[in-house]
Structures are given as C-alpha cells and as structure tokens.
XYZ file of C-alpha atoms in Angstrom:
441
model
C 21.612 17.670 27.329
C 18.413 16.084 25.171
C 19.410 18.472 22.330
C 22.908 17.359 22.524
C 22.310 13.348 22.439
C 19.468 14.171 20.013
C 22.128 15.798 17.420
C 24.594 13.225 18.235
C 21.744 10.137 17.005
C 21.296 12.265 14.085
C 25.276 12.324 12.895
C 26.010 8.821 14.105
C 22.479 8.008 11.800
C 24.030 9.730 9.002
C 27.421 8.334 8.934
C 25.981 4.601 9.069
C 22.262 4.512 7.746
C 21.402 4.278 4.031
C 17.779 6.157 4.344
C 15.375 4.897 2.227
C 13.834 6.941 -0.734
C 16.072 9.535 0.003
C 18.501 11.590 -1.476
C 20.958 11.997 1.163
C 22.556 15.135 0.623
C 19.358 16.639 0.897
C 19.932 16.038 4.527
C 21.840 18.541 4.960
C 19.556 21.410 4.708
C 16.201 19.106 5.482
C 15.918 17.603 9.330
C 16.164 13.779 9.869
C 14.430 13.226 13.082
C 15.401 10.480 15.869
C 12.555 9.224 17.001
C 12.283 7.636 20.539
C 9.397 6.041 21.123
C 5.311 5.914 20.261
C 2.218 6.197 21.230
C -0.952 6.074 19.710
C -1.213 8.667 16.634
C 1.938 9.947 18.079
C 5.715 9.486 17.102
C 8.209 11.607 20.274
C 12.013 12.342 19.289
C 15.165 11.790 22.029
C 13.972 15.684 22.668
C 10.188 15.287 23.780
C 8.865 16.657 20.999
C 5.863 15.166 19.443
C 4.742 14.354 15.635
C 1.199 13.757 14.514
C 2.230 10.347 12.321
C -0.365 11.632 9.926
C 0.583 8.940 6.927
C 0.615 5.703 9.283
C 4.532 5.395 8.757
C 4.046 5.062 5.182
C 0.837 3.342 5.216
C 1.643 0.523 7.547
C 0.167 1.713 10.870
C -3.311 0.789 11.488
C -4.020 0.994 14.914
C -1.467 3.378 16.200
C 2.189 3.407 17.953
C 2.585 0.555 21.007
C -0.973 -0.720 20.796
C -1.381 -2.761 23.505
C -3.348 -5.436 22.346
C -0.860 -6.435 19.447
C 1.819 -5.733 22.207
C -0.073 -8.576 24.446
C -0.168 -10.821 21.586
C 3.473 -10.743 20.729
C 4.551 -11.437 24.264
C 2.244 -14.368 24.509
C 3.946 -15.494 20.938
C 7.706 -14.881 22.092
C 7.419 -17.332 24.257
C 5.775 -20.035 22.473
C 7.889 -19.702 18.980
C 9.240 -17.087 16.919
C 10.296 -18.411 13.529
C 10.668 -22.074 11.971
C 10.988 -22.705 8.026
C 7.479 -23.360 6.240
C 9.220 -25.408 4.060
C 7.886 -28.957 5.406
C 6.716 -27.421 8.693
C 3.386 -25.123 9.515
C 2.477 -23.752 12.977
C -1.155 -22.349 14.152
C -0.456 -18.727 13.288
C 0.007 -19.354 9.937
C -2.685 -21.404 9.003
C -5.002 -19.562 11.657
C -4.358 -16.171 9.551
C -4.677 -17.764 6.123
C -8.312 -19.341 6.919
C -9.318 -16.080 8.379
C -8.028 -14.204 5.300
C -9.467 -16.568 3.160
C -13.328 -16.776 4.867
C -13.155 -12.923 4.095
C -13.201 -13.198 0.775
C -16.000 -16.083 0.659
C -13.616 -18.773 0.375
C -12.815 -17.138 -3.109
C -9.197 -17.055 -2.917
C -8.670 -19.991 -0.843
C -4.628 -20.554 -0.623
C -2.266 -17.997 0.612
C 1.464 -17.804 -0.134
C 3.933 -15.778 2.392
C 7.153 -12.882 2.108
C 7.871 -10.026 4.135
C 7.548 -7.231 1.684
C 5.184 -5.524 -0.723
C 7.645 -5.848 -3.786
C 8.061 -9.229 -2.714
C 4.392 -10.343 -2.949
C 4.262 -8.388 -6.167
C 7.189 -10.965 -7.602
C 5.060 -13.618 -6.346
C 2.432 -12.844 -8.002
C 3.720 -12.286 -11.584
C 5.506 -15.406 -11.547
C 2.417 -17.621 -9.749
C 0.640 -15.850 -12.942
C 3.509 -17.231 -15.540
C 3.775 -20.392 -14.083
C 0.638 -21.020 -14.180
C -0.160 -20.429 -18.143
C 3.372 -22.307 -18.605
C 1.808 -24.963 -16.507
C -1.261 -25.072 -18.449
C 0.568 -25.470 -21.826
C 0.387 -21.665 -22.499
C 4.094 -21.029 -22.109
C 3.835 -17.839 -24.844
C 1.634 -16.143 -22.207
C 4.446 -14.073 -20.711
C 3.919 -10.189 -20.690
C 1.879 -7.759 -18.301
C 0.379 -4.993 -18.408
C 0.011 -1.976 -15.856
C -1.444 1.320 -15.637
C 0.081 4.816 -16.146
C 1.711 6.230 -13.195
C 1.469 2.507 -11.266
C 3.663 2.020 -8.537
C 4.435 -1.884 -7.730
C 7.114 -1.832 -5.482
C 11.342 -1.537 -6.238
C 12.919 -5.441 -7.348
C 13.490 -5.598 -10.719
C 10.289 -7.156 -11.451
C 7.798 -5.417 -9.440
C 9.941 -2.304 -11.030
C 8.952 -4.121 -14.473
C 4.937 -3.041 -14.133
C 5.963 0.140 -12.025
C 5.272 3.534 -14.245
C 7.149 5.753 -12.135
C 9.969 7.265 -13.938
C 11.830 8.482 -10.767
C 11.989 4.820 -9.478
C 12.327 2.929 -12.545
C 14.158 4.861 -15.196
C 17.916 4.546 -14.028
C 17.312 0.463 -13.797
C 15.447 0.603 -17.179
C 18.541 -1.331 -18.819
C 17.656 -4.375 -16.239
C 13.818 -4.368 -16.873
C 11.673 -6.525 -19.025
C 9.076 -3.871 -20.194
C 5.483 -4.091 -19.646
C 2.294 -2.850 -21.542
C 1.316 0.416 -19.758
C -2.548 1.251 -20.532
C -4.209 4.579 -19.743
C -5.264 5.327 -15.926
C -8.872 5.393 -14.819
C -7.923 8.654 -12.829
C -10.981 10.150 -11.852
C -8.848 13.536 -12.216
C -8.732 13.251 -16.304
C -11.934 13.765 -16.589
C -13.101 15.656 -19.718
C -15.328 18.343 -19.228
C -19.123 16.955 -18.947
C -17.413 13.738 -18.199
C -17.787 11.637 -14.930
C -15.327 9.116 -13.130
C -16.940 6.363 -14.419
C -16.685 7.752 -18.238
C -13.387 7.920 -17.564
C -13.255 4.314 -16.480
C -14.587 3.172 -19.162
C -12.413 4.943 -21.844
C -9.360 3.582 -19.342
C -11.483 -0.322 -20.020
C -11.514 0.404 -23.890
C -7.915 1.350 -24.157
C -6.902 -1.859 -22.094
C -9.180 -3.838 -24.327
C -7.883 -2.833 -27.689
C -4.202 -3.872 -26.461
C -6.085 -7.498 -25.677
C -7.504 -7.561 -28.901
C -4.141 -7.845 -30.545
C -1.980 -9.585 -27.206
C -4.175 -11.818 -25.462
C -2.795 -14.607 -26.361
C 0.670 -13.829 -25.257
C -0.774 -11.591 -22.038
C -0.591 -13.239 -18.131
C -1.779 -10.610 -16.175
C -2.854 -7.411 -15.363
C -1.577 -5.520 -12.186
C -3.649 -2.584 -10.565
C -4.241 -1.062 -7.206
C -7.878 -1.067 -6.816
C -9.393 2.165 -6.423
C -6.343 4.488 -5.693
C -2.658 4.278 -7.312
C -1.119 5.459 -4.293
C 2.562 6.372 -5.150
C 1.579 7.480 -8.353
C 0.039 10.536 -6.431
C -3.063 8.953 -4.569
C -4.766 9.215 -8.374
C -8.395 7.546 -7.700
C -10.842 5.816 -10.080
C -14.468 4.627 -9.989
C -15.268 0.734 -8.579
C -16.629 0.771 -12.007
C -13.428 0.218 -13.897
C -12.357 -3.071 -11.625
C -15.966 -4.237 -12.524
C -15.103 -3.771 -16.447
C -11.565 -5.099 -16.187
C -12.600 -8.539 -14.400
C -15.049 -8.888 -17.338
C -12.408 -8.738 -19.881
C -10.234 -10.892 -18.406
C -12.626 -13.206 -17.733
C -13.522 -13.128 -21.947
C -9.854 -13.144 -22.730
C -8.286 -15.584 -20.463
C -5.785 -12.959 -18.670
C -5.263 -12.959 -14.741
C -5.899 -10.043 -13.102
C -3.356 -9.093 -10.135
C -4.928 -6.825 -7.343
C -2.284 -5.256 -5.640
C -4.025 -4.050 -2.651
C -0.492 -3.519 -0.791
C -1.408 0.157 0.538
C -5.113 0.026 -0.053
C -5.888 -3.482 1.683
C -6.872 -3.295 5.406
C -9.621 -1.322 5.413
C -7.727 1.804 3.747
C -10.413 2.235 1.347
C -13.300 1.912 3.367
C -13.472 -1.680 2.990
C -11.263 -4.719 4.447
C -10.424 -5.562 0.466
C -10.890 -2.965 -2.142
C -12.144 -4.735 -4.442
C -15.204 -5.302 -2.546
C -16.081 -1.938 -3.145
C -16.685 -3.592 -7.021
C -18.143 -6.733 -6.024
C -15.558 -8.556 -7.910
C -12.689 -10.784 -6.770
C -9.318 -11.141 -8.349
C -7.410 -14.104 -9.079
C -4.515 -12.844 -6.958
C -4.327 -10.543 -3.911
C -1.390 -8.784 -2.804
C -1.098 -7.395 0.958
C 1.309 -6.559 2.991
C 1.980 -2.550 4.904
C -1.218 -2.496 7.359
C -1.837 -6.461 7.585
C 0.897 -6.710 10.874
C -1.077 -3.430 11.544
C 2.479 -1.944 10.716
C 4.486 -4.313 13.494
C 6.627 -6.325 11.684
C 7.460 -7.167 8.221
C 4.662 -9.384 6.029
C 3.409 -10.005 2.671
C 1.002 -12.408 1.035
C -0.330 -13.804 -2.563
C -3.736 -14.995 -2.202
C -5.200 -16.696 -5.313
C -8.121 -19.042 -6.608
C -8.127 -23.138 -5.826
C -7.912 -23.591 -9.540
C -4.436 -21.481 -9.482
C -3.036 -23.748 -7.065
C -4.496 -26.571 -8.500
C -2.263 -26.448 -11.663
C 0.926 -26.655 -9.442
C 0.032 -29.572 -7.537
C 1.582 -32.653 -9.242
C 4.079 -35.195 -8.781
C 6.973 -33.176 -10.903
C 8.454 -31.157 -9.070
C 9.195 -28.665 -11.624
C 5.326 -27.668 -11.681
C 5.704 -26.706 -8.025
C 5.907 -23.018 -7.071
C 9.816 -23.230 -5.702
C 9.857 -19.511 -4.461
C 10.944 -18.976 -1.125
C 12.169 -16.720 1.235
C 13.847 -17.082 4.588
C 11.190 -15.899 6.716
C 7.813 -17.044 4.586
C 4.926 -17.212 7.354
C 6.837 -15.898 10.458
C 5.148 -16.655 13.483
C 5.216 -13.426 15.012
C 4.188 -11.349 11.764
C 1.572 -13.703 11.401
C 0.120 -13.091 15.502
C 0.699 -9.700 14.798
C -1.664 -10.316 12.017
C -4.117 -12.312 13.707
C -4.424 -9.508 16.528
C -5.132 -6.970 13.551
C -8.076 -8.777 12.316
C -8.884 -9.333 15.694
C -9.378 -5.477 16.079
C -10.701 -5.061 13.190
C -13.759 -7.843 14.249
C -14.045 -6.386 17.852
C -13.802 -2.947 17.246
C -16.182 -2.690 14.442
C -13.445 -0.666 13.153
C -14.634 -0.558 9.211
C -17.873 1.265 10.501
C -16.202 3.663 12.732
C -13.490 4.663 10.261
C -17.240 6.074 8.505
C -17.220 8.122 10.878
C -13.951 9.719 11.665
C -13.883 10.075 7.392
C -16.794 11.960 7.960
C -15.377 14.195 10.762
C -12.018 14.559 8.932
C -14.187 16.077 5.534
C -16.049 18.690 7.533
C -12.862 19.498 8.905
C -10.787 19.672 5.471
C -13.980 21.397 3.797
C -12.365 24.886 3.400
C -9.206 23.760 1.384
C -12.104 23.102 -1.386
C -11.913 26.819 -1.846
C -8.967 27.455 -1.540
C -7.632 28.950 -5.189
C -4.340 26.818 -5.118
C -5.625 23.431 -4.544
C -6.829 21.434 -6.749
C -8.945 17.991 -6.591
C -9.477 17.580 -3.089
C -10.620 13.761 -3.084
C -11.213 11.065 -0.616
C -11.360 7.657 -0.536
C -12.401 5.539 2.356
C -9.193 6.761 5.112
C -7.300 8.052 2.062
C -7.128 12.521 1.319
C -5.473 14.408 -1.259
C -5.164 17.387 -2.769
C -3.117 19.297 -5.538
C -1.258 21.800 -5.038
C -1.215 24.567 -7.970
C 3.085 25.502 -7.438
C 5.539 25.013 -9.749
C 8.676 24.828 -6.710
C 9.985 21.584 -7.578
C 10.816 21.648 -4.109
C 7.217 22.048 -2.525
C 7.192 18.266 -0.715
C 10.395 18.928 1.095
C 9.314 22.410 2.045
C 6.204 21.220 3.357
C 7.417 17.908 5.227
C 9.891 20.598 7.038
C 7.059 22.767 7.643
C 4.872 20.485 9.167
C 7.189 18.959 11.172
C 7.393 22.432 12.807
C 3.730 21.827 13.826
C 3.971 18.239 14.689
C 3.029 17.062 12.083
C 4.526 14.166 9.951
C 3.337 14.837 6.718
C 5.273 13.483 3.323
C 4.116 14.881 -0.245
C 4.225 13.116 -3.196
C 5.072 15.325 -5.983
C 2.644 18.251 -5.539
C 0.113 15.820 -4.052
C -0.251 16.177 0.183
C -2.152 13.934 1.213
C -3.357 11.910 4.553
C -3.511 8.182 5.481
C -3.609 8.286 9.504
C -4.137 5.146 11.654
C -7.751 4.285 12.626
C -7.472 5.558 16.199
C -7.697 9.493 15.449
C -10.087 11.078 18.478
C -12.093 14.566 17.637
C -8.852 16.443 18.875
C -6.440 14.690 16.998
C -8.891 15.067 13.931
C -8.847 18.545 14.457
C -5.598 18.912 14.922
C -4.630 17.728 11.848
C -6.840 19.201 9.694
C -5.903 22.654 11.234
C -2.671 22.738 11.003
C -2.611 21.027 7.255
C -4.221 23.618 5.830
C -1.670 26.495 8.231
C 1.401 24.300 6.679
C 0.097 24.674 3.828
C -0.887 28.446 3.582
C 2.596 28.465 4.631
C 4.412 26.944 2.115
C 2.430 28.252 -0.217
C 2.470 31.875 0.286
C-alpha cells in the first residue's frame, strides 16, 4: 500500500512540478524521491525509508530536519505576526537580527538590506555597488568582475558575474558580460607551488585588469574561500587579504558573496574572518533561516548607505521585494544565531571536521581520487572518470545506501548539518567511499 501511494506522489509530482536544476527526462531512468517528513540528519520517503541528507538540502540546513528549538520559535512568532511590508513599517525581528548580524562583524557593516533568495541578494548587491559610484558622481563606474568557474546565482544579473557555462550560456544573448579573472584554486597549483602562490598569481592577474579598468570598475564578486558550484574549488585566506588591498588602492567595491559559505560553513560564522578582512558588501542567505524558510541579505559599510540618504528620492535605493524582512524568516534567523551562541556550535563543528577526516582518510589513497580537500564543514574530492554521467550514477547509488549525496561534475562532495553524532559520522563516511567504489568500478 506505501509503495503504491509512494509511486502515485511520484507521477502526480511529475505531471505538475517543474524540478529545479533538472533535466526532466532524465527522470525517467533516475528516481525522484517523495519525501515525507524529517528528522535530524535524516530525510524519510511516504515508504519509511531513510536518507542521510548529507549536503544540508543544498546547503541550507544547519541544524538538522524539525529542530525543535526553531520549531518553538516559529510557533511563538505565528501568533504574534507573520508578514507586514518594510516599506514604512519595521517589527522587532527584523531589526533584532540586523543588530545581531551587524555586532558580528564589529559594527563594520552596519546596515542590512532584505530578499528571500541568494540570486536576489546578489542583484542587490551589484546595483547598491552602481548606485553608489553613480551617486558619488562616478556614473562610468559600471562593470564587474568575477572569477573563473564563479557561481552567483540564476537572474539575469547574478547570471552576469556567474562563469558557469551550463547555467549561463543559453541566456548569454540577455547578459551584460563581466570581466572574469583567473581563480585562486588551490588545485592549479604548479608543481613546487603552494595555495598561497597561487593566490597571489590569481591577485596579479586581477590587478593588471585594474590597471587598465579601474576607473570604469564597481565591484568585484567572490565567494570567500570556496567557489562552491563551480566544484567546491578552494583558495588560501591569503588571496581575500590581497584583493581587499587592491580595492582599497583602486577605489573598487568588493562583493563577498558568502551565500553557501556564510554560517559557519567554513569554519567561521563569516568567511572572511578567516582573512581578517571585511568587505564592503555581504551576501547571505541558504543556512541563515538555518534552512527554514526563504531569506537573503546585503550587508554593507555606513559610508555605503550614507551616499543614498538624501532628500531626492532618486538617490534612494528603490529595490524591493514583496516579502523584504519577513517576520518569520527573520525568527527563524534569530533562533539560528541563537544556536549558534548557546551551542558553541563553531567550536564543536572542530571537532566533528576532525572526526569526519579520520574517517575519509583512506579515499587519500585511493588511485581514482584526486584532491581530497576540506574546508571548515565543506569535503571534496575528484573523481578520475571520464562517464559524463558519473553524478547521476552516484546520486542513484547512494540513495541505495541512504544516502543523499549530489555531485557536481566529477566533484562529490559533503556539506552535512552541524548535528552529525559519531554514528552518523561514520555512517557517512563508510558508505561514501562503498558508493563510490561502486560507481567507480
């Protein structure tokens, strides 16, 4: 009977739902699974059966499936208010989370602007970084530059500083191009070279454009420490340190899109930390509703928002979206931090990392991976195939083994929430490396 309604969820799901980042027809040959409710780590279909959610539902879930603390503080919310416009209005979660976001960066980036989606806060951001020079009589500075293989989210401007052919190249004819400047990928490494050489090459490369476009340049967009989409490609702290020093010299913003790597991803709340520099904007979104509901955020510098405040409307920011600032992303929020504080989760995410590498330790060995890595609660490895269809394969193989695994490319790799116990560690490290022997063989 549970097999039956199962496999009637799936059809009914397939004659209605447009999946996301999918090519449908490959549905017909890969499972699409019907998932009925959470729990922790865990993700259970209509059937019983159970799924390690070993990538946090793309990156969003910190604190695992039905937690009951963010449960308790979205009750308590439902009943007090659950959306008004920001435009003329405010309410206490709101301004509660942006003081509390703000205070962890030192009062650095003291104003924070509100959307509901990573692409979202990218547009944000680009334009807050346009506006801004326009404001300041620089109207000329007006391109950007990104990195190879960046990944900045799918509206036609975030698409704009994206480097990902599969996503951008069919919309090309809608996109205003930017500069793309080599990668600080730790993994292009020459021989005798370290990850910071390469870093600094990356710097140079990124300077030399500046040397001739400065003066018409707004921003630069990276993700700090790991381009995630891009096939979790990770760079030294030293390269953020170099690029804030030559925007600083050349009067260009610099845009940290810490979408999938804010949160503590990387080991620390921001990642930029991790290079004791500070942006001019911030991008989050994904884990900051610990993966509840739908939020994004700009934060940027006093002097930023400074140049829009003036009588004429016309120098205002006028972006806006339906559901800037709701009240129930932004509890959702609050109780994340809260965790986050209480837990001392930052410290203990040390040690499951540290747990999860002796675990992984053999696939160093192994003769077809290559570049095992790890970055705060961020692994990858290469696989050595050639299958163009290795990530399918191995999504459908690990879902055998309860896992829920997703490959980029020939890149597997593992974001799980921040609740993992030894078991669950285990578990997953296990049964990675049996998918993969699997697929592989």
């Amino acid at each position: 009977m549970k097999h039956a309604e199962q496999g009637n969820w799936v059809a009914r799901s397939l004659k209605s739902v447009w999946h996301p980042c999918t090519q449908m027809q490959h549905h017909e040959s890969m499972p699409l699974i019907p998932v009925s409710h959470g729990r922790g780590a865990w993700l259970y279909d209509r059937e019983g059966k159970r799924y390690l959610d070993a990538i946090s539902s793309w990156w969003v879930n910190l604190f695992g499936h039905a937690n009951p603390r963010i449960n308790a503080a979205l009750r308590e919310q439902l009943d007090l208010l659950e959306h008004a416009m920001l435009a003329g209005f405010t309410h206490e979660p709101v301004v509660k989370l942006s003081e509390q976001l703000s205070a962890l960066t030192g009062g650095v980036l003291g104003h924070a602007f509100y959307a509901s989606d990573g692409a979202s806060a990218t547009e944000i951001a680009l334009k807050m970084s346009f506006h801004y020079w326009r404001n300041s009589g620089q109207p000329d500075k007006r391109e950007f530059v990104c990195l190879q293989g960046s990944y900045h989210g799918e509206t036609v401007g975030a698409l704009g500083v994206t480097d990902v052919a599969l996503f951008r190249d069919a919309y090309g004819p809608l996109l205003r191009q930017a500069h793309v400047v080599a990668s600080p990928d730790a993994r292009a490494a020459r021989e005798g070279e370290t990850a910071q050489d390469v870093a600094r090459r990356a710097a140079a490369a990124f300077e030399s454009l500046l040397q001739d476009r400065a003066g018409r340049i707004a921003a630069i967009i990276v993700e700090p420490l790991v381009q995630c989409a891009g096939g979790m490609a990770m760079h030294d702290p030293l390269y953020l340190q170099l690029l804030r020093e030559l925007c600083d010299r050349y009067r260009v913003h610099l845009i940290a899109d810490e979408i999938a790597v804010g949160c503590g991803r990387t080991g620390s709340f921001f990642a930029c930390e991790q290079a004791g520099i500070w942006p001019d904007f911030v991008c989050l979104s994904k884990g900051i509703s610990g993966g509840y509901l739908p939020l994004s955020l700009v934060m940027t510098r006093d002097d930023i928002y400074a140049a829009f405040y003036d009588a004429d409307i016309r120098r205002g920011f006028l972006h806006s979206h339906s559901y800037t600032g709701n009240p129930l992303a932004c509890r959702a929020a609050l109780a994340t931090l809260e965790i986050f504080r209480e837990d001392r989760v930052l410290e203990r995410n040390r040690e499951r990392g540290e747990h999860l590498d002796r675990a992984l330790a053999p696939l160093a060995a192994h003769p077809k991976v290559r570049h095992l890595r790890r970055r705060g609660m961020i692994w990858a490895f290469d696989a050595v195939t050639e299958d163009p269809a290795f990530a399918r394969r191995f999504f459908t193989a690990a879902l055998r083994h309860e896992l829920l695994l997703r490959p980029i490319g020939n890149t597997v790799y593992l974001m799980p929430p921040y609740v993992l116990d030894d078991e669950e560690t285990a578990l997953l490290a296990a049964r990675t490396m049996q998918v993969f022997d699997e697929v592989t063989a």
